Tab-separated table of C-alpha atoms in Angstrom:
chain	number	residue	atom	x	y	z
A	131	UNK	CA	6.835	-44.830	22.293
A	132	UNK	CA	4.185	-46.766	20.334
A	133	UNK	CA	1.444	-45.141	22.410
A	134	UNK	CA	2.845	-41.675	21.676
A	135	UNK	CA	3.013	-42.419	17.944
A	136	UNK	CA	-0.576	-43.629	18.005
A	137	UNK	CA	-1.620	-40.485	19.833
A	138	UNK	CA	0.262	-38.351	17.294
A	139	UNK	CA	-1.461	-40.107	14.400
A	140	UNK	CA	-4.903	-39.585	15.947
A	141	UNK	CA	-4.238	-35.926	16.725
A	142	UNK	CA	-2.945	-35.261	13.213
A	143	UNK	CA	-5.976	-36.887	11.588
A	144	UNK	CA	-8.275	-34.865	13.826
A	145	UNK	CA	-6.477	-31.630	12.946
A	146	UNK	CA	-6.690	-32.366	9.212
A	147	UNK	CA	-10.382	-33.154	9.531
A	148	UNK	CA	-11.049	-29.931	11.459
A	149	UNK	CA	-9.103	-27.933	8.907
A	150	UNK	CA	-11.262	-29.298	6.096
A	151	UNK	CA	-14.399	-28.418	8.075
A	152	UNK	CA	-13.215	-24.808	8.388
A	153	UNK	CA	-13.699	-24.315	4.649
A	154	UNK	CA	-17.435	-24.922	5.097
A	155	UNK	CA	-17.921	-22.288	7.832
A	156	UNK	CA	-18.332	-18.548	7.757
A	157	UNK	CA	-15.048	-16.948	8.959
A	158	UNK	CA	-17.093	-14.386	10.905
A	159	UNK	CA	-19.108	-16.974	12.820
A	160	UNK	CA	-18.397	-18.115	16.364
A	161	UNK	CA	-18.292	-21.745	15.209
A	162	UNK	CA	-15.443	-20.935	12.836
A	163	UNK	CA	-13.448	-19.172	15.549
A	164	UNK	CA	-13.991	-21.990	18.043
A	165	UNK	CA	-13.022	-24.704	15.548
A	166	UNK	CA	-10.002	-22.670	14.415
A	167	UNK	CA	-8.745	-22.341	17.994
A	168	UNK	CA	-9.284	-26.078	18.562
A	169	UNK	CA	-7.435	-26.979	15.364
A	170	UNK	CA	-4.509	-24.729	16.276
A	171	UNK	CA	-4.291	-26.334	19.713
A	172	UNK	CA	-4.326	-29.826	18.193
A	173	UNK	CA	-1.552	-29.011	15.707
A	174	UNK	CA	0.551	-27.469	18.449
A	175	UNK	CA	0.254	-30.712	20.389
A	176	UNK	CA	1.341	-32.591	17.268
A	177	UNK	CA	4.375	-30.323	16.907
A	178	UNK	CA	5.360	-30.914	20.525
A	179	UNK	CA	5.049	-34.683	20.096
A	180	UNK	CA	7.207	-34.609	16.960
A	181	UNK	CA	9.940	-32.763	18.856
A	182	UNK	CA	9.646	-35.125	21.806
A	183	UNK	CA	9.894	-38.214	19.617
A	184	UNK	CA	12.751	-36.700	17.554
A	185	UNK	CA	11.255	-38.019	14.328
A	186	UNK	CA	13.405	-35.881	12.029
A	187	UNK	CA	17.094	-35.081	11.835
A	188	UNK	CA	19.197	-32.983	9.485
A	189	UNK	CA	21.689	-35.847	9.243
A	190	UNK	CA	19.309	-38.261	7.499
A	191	UNK	CA	17.897	-38.544	4.008
A	192	UNK	CA	14.243	-38.637	3.022
A	193	UNK	CA	14.611	-42.346	2.285
A	194	UNK	CA	15.409	-42.863	5.967
A	195	UNK	CA	12.043	-41.421	7.033
A	196	UNK	CA	9.169	-43.878	7.262
A	197	UNK	CA	6.117	-43.357	5.091
A	198	UNK	CA	3.814	-42.710	8.045
A	199	UNK	CA	6.138	-39.965	9.375
A	200	UNK	CA	6.615	-38.028	6.119
A	201	UNK	CA	3.248	-36.316	6.496
A	202	UNK	CA	4.364	-34.742	9.810
A	203	UNK	CA	6.917	-32.645	7.943
A	204	UNK	CA	4.042	-30.338	6.983
A	205	UNK	CA	2.813	-29.580	10.514
A	206	UNK	CA	4.572	-26.199	10.583
A	207	UNK	CA	2.944	-25.275	7.280
A	208	UNK	CA	-0.521	-26.126	8.578
A	209	UNK	CA	0.127	-24.115	11.737
A	210	UNK	CA	1.300	-21.115	9.721
A	211	UNK	CA	-1.727	-21.280	7.434
A	212	UNK	CA	-4.152	-21.338	10.369
A	213	UNK	CA	-2.259	-18.495	12.038
A	214	UNK	CA	-2.804	-16.392	8.916
A	215	UNK	CA	-6.525	-17.189	8.993
A	216	UNK	CA	-6.950	-16.248	12.665
A	217	UNK	CA	-7.019	-12.538	11.880
A	218	UNK	CA	-6.575	-10.136	14.801
A	219	UNK	CA	-6.278	-6.394	14.010
A	220	UNK	CA	-4.415	-5.617	17.230
A	221	UNK	CA	-1.958	-8.535	16.997
A	222	UNK	CA	-1.687	-8.789	13.214
A	223	UNK	CA	2.008	-7.914	13.073
A	224	UNK	CA	2.779	-10.591	15.662
A	225	UNK	CA	0.732	-13.118	13.684
A	226	UNK	CA	2.626	-12.279	10.488
A	227	UNK	CA	5.964	-12.729	12.248
A	228	UNK	CA	4.936	-16.096	13.695
A	229	UNK	CA	3.521	-17.340	10.393
A	230	UNK	CA	6.595	-16.282	8.399
A	231	UNK	CA	8.887	-18.072	10.857
A	232	UNK	CA	6.884	-21.287	10.537
A	233	UNK	CA	6.779	-21.052	6.733
A	234	UNK	CA	10.536	-20.546	6.665
A	235	UNK	CA	11.080	-23.437	9.074
A	236	UNK	CA	9.104	-25.950	7.032
A	237	UNK	CA	10.730	-24.925	3.739
A	238	UNK	CA	14.212	-25.051	5.292
A	239	UNK	CA	13.589	-28.514	6.697
A	240	UNK	CA	12.351	-29.800	3.357
A	241	UNK	CA	15.471	-28.327	1.765
A	242	UNK	CA	17.578	-30.337	4.221
A	243	UNK	CA	15.841	-33.464	2.921
A	244	UNK	CA	16.560	-32.378	-0.708
A	245	UNK	CA	12.864	-32.032	-1.495
A	246	UNK	CA	13.084	-28.563	-3.042
A	247	UNK	CA	13.296	-27.981	-6.759
A	248	UNK	CA	15.882	-25.607	-8.243
A	249	UNK	CA	13.374	-22.741	-8.544
A	250	UNK	CA	12.271	-23.180	-4.927
A	251	UNK	CA	15.907	-23.186	-3.773
A	252	UNK	CA	16.436	-19.808	-5.425
A	253	UNK	CA	13.308	-18.432	-3.775
A	254	UNK	CA	14.517	-19.656	-0.383
A	255	UNK	CA	17.866	-17.924	-0.874
A	256	UNK	CA	16.083	-14.723	-1.921
A	257	UNK	CA	13.872	-14.883	1.150
A	258	UNK	CA	16.797	-15.331	3.527
A	259	UNK	CA	18.569	-12.357	1.931
A	260	UNK	CA	15.598	-10.059	2.671
A	261	UNK	CA	12.691	-11.688	4.495
A	262	UNK	CA	10.727	-8.450	4.937
A	263	UNK	CA	11.067	-7.375	1.306
A	264	UNK	CA	10.693	-10.812	-0.274
A	265	UNK	CA	8.930	-11.038	-3.618
A	266	UNK	CA	8.527	-14.046	-5.874
A	267	UNK	CA	8.942	-11.631	-8.764
A	268	UNK	CA	11.223	-8.669	-7.902
A	269	UNK	CA	9.541	-5.291	-8.075
A	270	UNK	CA	12.255	-4.144	-10.476
A	271	UNK	CA	11.245	-6.791	-13.038
A	272	UNK	CA	9.353	-5.720	-16.123
A	273	UNK	CA	5.673	-6.312	-16.758
A	274	UNK	CA	6.353	-9.104	-19.243
A	275	UNK	CA	8.603	-10.950	-16.771
A	276	UNK	CA	5.966	-10.666	-14.041
A	277	UNK	CA	3.270	-11.931	-16.374
A	278	UNK	CA	5.340	-14.904	-17.542
A	279	UNK	CA	6.217	-15.852	-13.962
A	280	UNK	CA	2.584	-15.735	-12.878
A	281	UNK	CA	1.529	-17.910	-15.808
A	282	UNK	CA	4.316	-20.413	-15.150
A	283	UNK	CA	3.539	-20.698	-11.445
A	284	UNK	CA	-0.160	-21.029	-12.162
A	285	UNK	CA	0.530	-23.965	-14.461
A	286	UNK	CA	2.815	-25.528	-11.853
A	287	UNK	CA	0.181	-25.223	-9.145
A	288	UNK	CA	-2.428	-26.721	-11.466
A	289	UNK	CA	-0.199	-29.721	-12.187
A	290	UNK	CA	0.613	-30.230	-8.476
A	291	UNK	CA	-3.064	-30.199	-7.519
A	292	UNK	CA	-3.983	-32.567	-10.346
A	293	UNK	CA	-1.288	-35.053	-9.299
A	294	UNK	CA	-2.315	-34.757	-5.657
A	295	UNK	CA	-5.959	-35.412	-6.500
A	296	UNK	CA	-5.009	-38.493	-8.535
A	297	UNK	CA	-2.934	-39.914	-5.684
A	298	UNK	CA	-5.735	-39.266	-3.213
A	299	UNK	CA	-8.128	-41.225	-5.364
A	300	UNK	CA	-5.646	-44.097	-5.585
A	301	UNK	CA	-5.159	-44.089	-1.816
A	302	UNK	CA	-8.886	-44.662	-1.228
A	303	UNK	CA	-8.641	-48.291	-2.276
A	304	UNK	CA	-8.601	-50.986	0.404
A	305	UNK	CA	-5.307	-52.552	-0.673
A	306	UNK	CA	-3.383	-49.308	-0.999
A	307	UNK	CA	0.296	-49.716	-1.670
A	308	UNK	CA	2.900	-48.114	0.607
A	309	UNK	CA	4.512	-46.422	-2.375
A	310	UNK	CA	1.222	-44.729	-3.265
A	311	UNK	CA	0.920	-43.275	0.241
A	312	UNK	CA	4.543	-42.139	0.148
A	313	UNK	CA	4.029	-40.400	-3.173
A	314	UNK	CA	0.829	-38.847	-1.805
A	315	UNK	CA	2.593	-37.343	1.214
A	316	UNK	CA	5.473	-36.101	-0.915
A	317	UNK	CA	3.026	-34.494	-3.359
A	318	UNK	CA	1.362	-32.706	-0.431
A	319	UNK	CA	4.738	-31.382	0.679
A	320	UNK	CA	5.516	-30.133	-2.836
A	321	UNK	CA	2.250	-28.206	-2.844
A	322	UNK	CA	3.025	-26.850	0.632
A	323	UNK	CA	6.336	-25.486	-0.649
A	324	UNK	CA	4.632	-23.702	-3.534
A	325	UNK	CA	1.943	-22.199	-1.300
A	326	UNK	CA	4.459	-21.290	1.428
A	327	UNK	CA	6.348	-18.960	-0.910
A	328	UNK	CA	3.059	-17.496	-2.084
A	329	UNK	CA	2.158	-16.789	1.545
A	330	UNK	CA	5.568	-15.241	2.283
A	331	UNK	CA	5.082	-12.914	-0.677
A	332	UNK	CA	1.666	-11.857	0.660
A	333	UNK	CA	3.078	-11.368	4.164
A	334	UNK	CA	5.699	-8.957	2.819
A	335	UNK	CA	3.027	-6.945	1.036
A	336	UNK	CA	0.775	-6.882	4.100
A	337	UNK	CA	3.674	-5.683	6.251
A	338	UNK	CA	4.210	-2.748	3.937
A	339	UNK	CA	0.517	-1.845	4.167
A	340	UNK	CA	0.513	-2.101	7.962
A	341	UNK	CA	3.591	0.130	8.128
A	342	UNK	CA	1.548	2.909	6.495
A	343	UNK	CA	-1.333	2.628	8.973
A	344	UNK	CA	-1.038	5.196	11.809
A	345	UNK	CA	-0.782	3.829	15.305
A	346	UNK	CA	-4.100	3.772	17.137
A	347	UNK	CA	-4.109	4.970	20.756
A	348	UNK	CA	-4.686	2.318	23.388
A	349	UNK	CA	-8.274	2.749	24.645
A	350	UNK	CA	-7.345	1.272	28.030
A	351	UNK	CA	-4.471	3.662	28.566
A	352	UNK	CA	-5.442	6.894	30.408
A	353	UNK	CA	-4.769	10.150	28.632
A	354	UNK	CA	-3.264	11.648	31.807
A	355	UNK	CA	-1.581	10.243	34.901
A	356	UNK	CA	-3.736	8.940	37.704
A	357	UNK	CA	-2.655	11.758	40.055
A	358	UNK	CA	-3.653	14.428	37.560
A	359	UNK	CA	-7.021	15.624	38.878
A	360	UNK	CA	-8.208	17.598	35.912
A	361	UNK	CA	-11.850	18.572	35.710
A	362	UNK	CA	-12.585	18.787	31.979
A	363	UNK	CA	-16.105	20.074	32.389
A	364	UNK	CA	-15.224	22.932	34.740
A	365	UNK	CA	-11.766	23.647	33.275
A	366	UNK	CA	-10.089	23.198	36.647
A	367	UNK	CA	-6.690	21.668	37.461
A	368	UNK	CA	-5.604	21.421	41.080
A	369	UNK	CA	-7.997	24.181	41.973
A	370	UNK	CA	-6.885	26.510	39.153
A	371	UNK	CA	-8.268	27.324	35.744
A	372	UNK	CA	-6.984	24.875	33.123
A	373	UNK	CA	-7.109	24.650	29.329
A	374	UNK	CA	-5.531	22.299	26.789
A	375	UNK	CA	-5.272	25.092	24.233
A	376	UNK	CA	-1.751	26.317	23.522
A	377	UNK	CA	-3.126	29.739	22.583
A	378	UNK	CA	-5.182	30.169	25.735
A	379	UNK	CA	-5.086	33.652	27.297
A	380	UNK	CA	-3.559	32.228	30.467
A	381	UNK	CA	-0.529	30.833	28.619
A	382	UNK	CA	-0.138	33.894	26.409
A	383	UNK	CA	-0.307	36.292	29.327
A	384	UNK	CA	2.097	34.173	31.350
A	385	UNK	CA	4.606	34.231	28.503
A	386	UNK	CA	4.498	38.038	28.226
A	387	UNK	CA	6.409	39.976	30.879
A	388	UNK	CA	4.493	43.177	30.044
A	389	UNK	CA	0.804	43.520	29.289
A	390	UNK	CA	1.098	46.884	27.585
A	391	UNK	CA	1.958	47.591	23.950
A	392	UNK	CA	4.430	50.414	24.553
A	393	UNK	CA	6.910	50.944	27.364
A	394	UNK	CA	7.429	54.214	29.252
A	395	UNK	CA	9.701	55.600	26.513
A	396	UNK	CA	7.204	54.798	23.740
A	397	UNK	CA	8.977	51.805	22.229
A	398	UNK	CA	6.761	48.833	21.197
A	399	UNK	CA	7.003	45.799	23.432
A	400	UNK	CA	5.295	43.352	21.033
A	401	UNK	CA	4.069	43.304	17.422
A	402	UNK	CA	0.701	44.931	16.886
A	403	UNK	CA	-1.546	45.980	13.997
A	404	UNK	CA	-3.289	49.317	13.659
A	405	UNK	CA	-6.845	48.738	12.475
A	406	UNK	CA	-9.825	50.931	11.723
A	407	UNK	CA	-13.241	50.602	13.228
A	408	UNK	CA	-14.721	47.290	14.311
A	409	UNK	CA	-17.243	47.427	11.473
A	410	UNK	CA	-14.398	47.319	8.926
A	411	UNK	CA	-13.059	44.161	10.550
A	412	UNK	CA	-16.511	42.618	10.560
A	413	UNK	CA	-16.875	43.292	6.830
A	414	UNK	CA	-13.531	41.707	6.120
A	415	UNK	CA	-14.612	38.430	7.699
A	416	UNK	CA	-17.212	37.660	5.052
A	417	UNK	CA	-15.377	38.859	1.960
A	418	UNK	CA	-14.116	36.292	-0.581
A	419	UNK	CA	-10.551	35.034	-0.462
A	420	UNK	CA	-9.666	36.460	-3.890
A	421	UNK	CA	-9.281	40.134	-4.802
A	422	UNK	CA	-12.422	41.710	-6.214
A	423	UNK	CA	-12.267	44.019	-9.302
A	424	UNK	CA	-12.130	47.732	-8.542
A	425	UNK	CA	-13.488	48.947	-11.905
A	426	UNK	CA	-15.520	47.680	-14.839
A	427	UNK	CA	-14.089	46.823	-18.254
A	428	UNK	CA	-15.424	50.008	-19.782
A	429	UNK	CA	-13.817	52.077	-17.018
A	430	UNK	CA	-10.491	50.269	-17.547
A	431	UNK	CA	-10.559	50.914	-21.305
A	432	UNK	CA	-11.361	54.573	-20.659
A	433	UNK	CA	-8.371	54.882	-18.349
A	434	UNK	CA	-6.119	53.217	-20.932
A	435	UNK	CA	-7.425	55.574	-23.589
A	436	UNK	CA	-6.590	58.563	-21.388
A	437	UNK	CA	-3.042	57.263	-20.796
A	438	UNK	CA	-2.557	56.736	-24.540
A	439	UNK	CA	-2.439	52.981	-24.293
A	440	UNK	CA	-4.958	52.474	-27.116
A	441	UNK	CA	-4.096	53.481	-30.716
A	442	UNK	CA	-7.029	54.876	-32.627
A	443	UNK	CA	-6.679	55.607	-36.323
A	444	UNK	CA	-3.487	56.451	-38.237
A	445	UNK	CA	-1.013	54.082	-39.808
A	446	UNK	CA	-0.890	52.687	-43.315
A	447	UNK	CA	-3.143	49.774	-42.519
A	448	UNK	CA	-5.967	52.035	-41.381
A	449	UNK	CA	-5.864	54.174	-44.479
A	450	UNK	CA	-8.509	53.421	-47.086
A	451	UNK	CA	-7.012	52.623	-50.462
A	452	UNK	CA	-8.467	54.738	-53.245
A	453	UNK	CA	-10.497	52.857	-55.765
A	454	UNK	CA	-8.917	52.658	-59.230
A	455	UNK	CA	-10.962	54.127	-62.044
A	456	UNK	CA	-11.918	51.337	-64.419
A	457	UNK	CA	-11.798	53.704	-67.385
A	458	UNK	CA	-8.239	54.851	-66.570
A	459	UNK	CA	-6.030	52.315	-68.396
A	460	UNK	CA	-2.783	53.743	-67.041
A	461	UNK	CA	-4.023	53.532	-63.439
A	462	UNK	CA	-5.154	49.981	-64.009
A	463	UNK	CA	-1.723	48.991	-65.376
A	464	UNK	CA	0.034	50.699	-62.447
A	465	UNK	CA	-2.114	48.834	-59.939
A	466	UNK	CA	-1.467	45.550	-61.737
A	467	UNK	CA	2.304	46.119	-61.776
A	468	UNK	CA	2.275	47.011	-58.105
A	469	UNK	CA	0.398	43.784	-57.270
A	470	UNK	CA	2.880	41.744	-59.331
A	471	UNK	CA	5.850	43.375	-57.597
A	472	UNK	CA	4.292	42.531	-54.245
A	473	UNK	CA	3.754	38.913	-55.280
A	474	UNK	CA	7.373	38.641	-56.444
A	475	UNK	CA	8.571	40.130	-53.154
A	476	UNK	CA	6.483	37.693	-51.119
A	477	UNK	CA	7.790	34.785	-53.193
A	478	UNK	CA	11.402	35.883	-52.799
A	479	UNK	CA	10.965	36.544	-49.060
A	480	UNK	CA	8.839	33.761	-47.576
A	481	UNK	CA	7.232	34.236	-44.210
A	482	UNK	CA	9.746	33.806	-41.393
A	483	UNK	CA	12.815	34.244	-43.606
A	484	UNK	CA	14.105	37.045	-41.401
A	485	UNK	CA	13.629	35.036	-38.214
A	486	UNK	CA	17.277	33.931	-37.797
A	487	UNK	CA	17.311	33.739	-33.995
A	488	UNK	CA	14.100	32.064	-32.903
A	489	UNK	CA	13.231	29.736	-35.756
A	490	UNK	CA	9.967	27.887	-35.156
């Protein structure tokens, strides 16, 4: 048992060291991929040893767990995080499912040890109600609520990281106290909980994006059965002419019981169109899609004039008013009175007064 615990401690330290080294490598490099695979393998061995040693139980409290074993509660989180980083386009959905299960497992176990805060408990309940549609902030929430939640969680993450950094500095001393290490491991778990829900939110969003991506055909899967000896270049299939086109002459002719247009009595056997010469069809190929004008504007106005659609002359508005003689006082007074009467009429009947149906 002591040898297994020593081996578990060494493997866990090696995995943590490799995980820190991953941050200094290019994710596209072969070194990153090799170290990532090695780190995943090491953490999986740690997980198997934890299960074999039965270090944790749902019937015990966190005070019953030794300080050196508390850090192993985050193995599932580390595995899930590395699974998310090992991106594979073909197996991405499987990776998301595995990572979400490990994130849920670590958060549920920490909840059994009463290590979750009230806000995290609510998020866990929301996730279990709809794991594939989980959101830290519901999509139905308003913009202000989303903004306030983001600011609050950002401040919480900042405080968790600051406390974790302080405890790490205190743990570097030679005579480190057991309580300092215990607080350090618990602070790491608190940060894991925060980041686990962030990851579950991102997984839900990525699943929705992947659901919109069309399925790609398997390049290794043949398009036709092995016993289908089709010759694409020669258009042959089992010694006969073959074509993939649904409108090929062979298929169209096979679907028609009669090749003629009319039967013996003169009745049409299939729809047909009567066309003019071939040159007319050729001209129609290159014409624009819209209808072209058949006459000019002047020709159109001339036609309208012939049909009486244009009024020319006549009417009171077209008549020229006679000029009033300045020397004729009576004519001047009559014109003035007429203008005054018109002004009084306009004032008594404002514009639109008769519009009783469609008032604007």
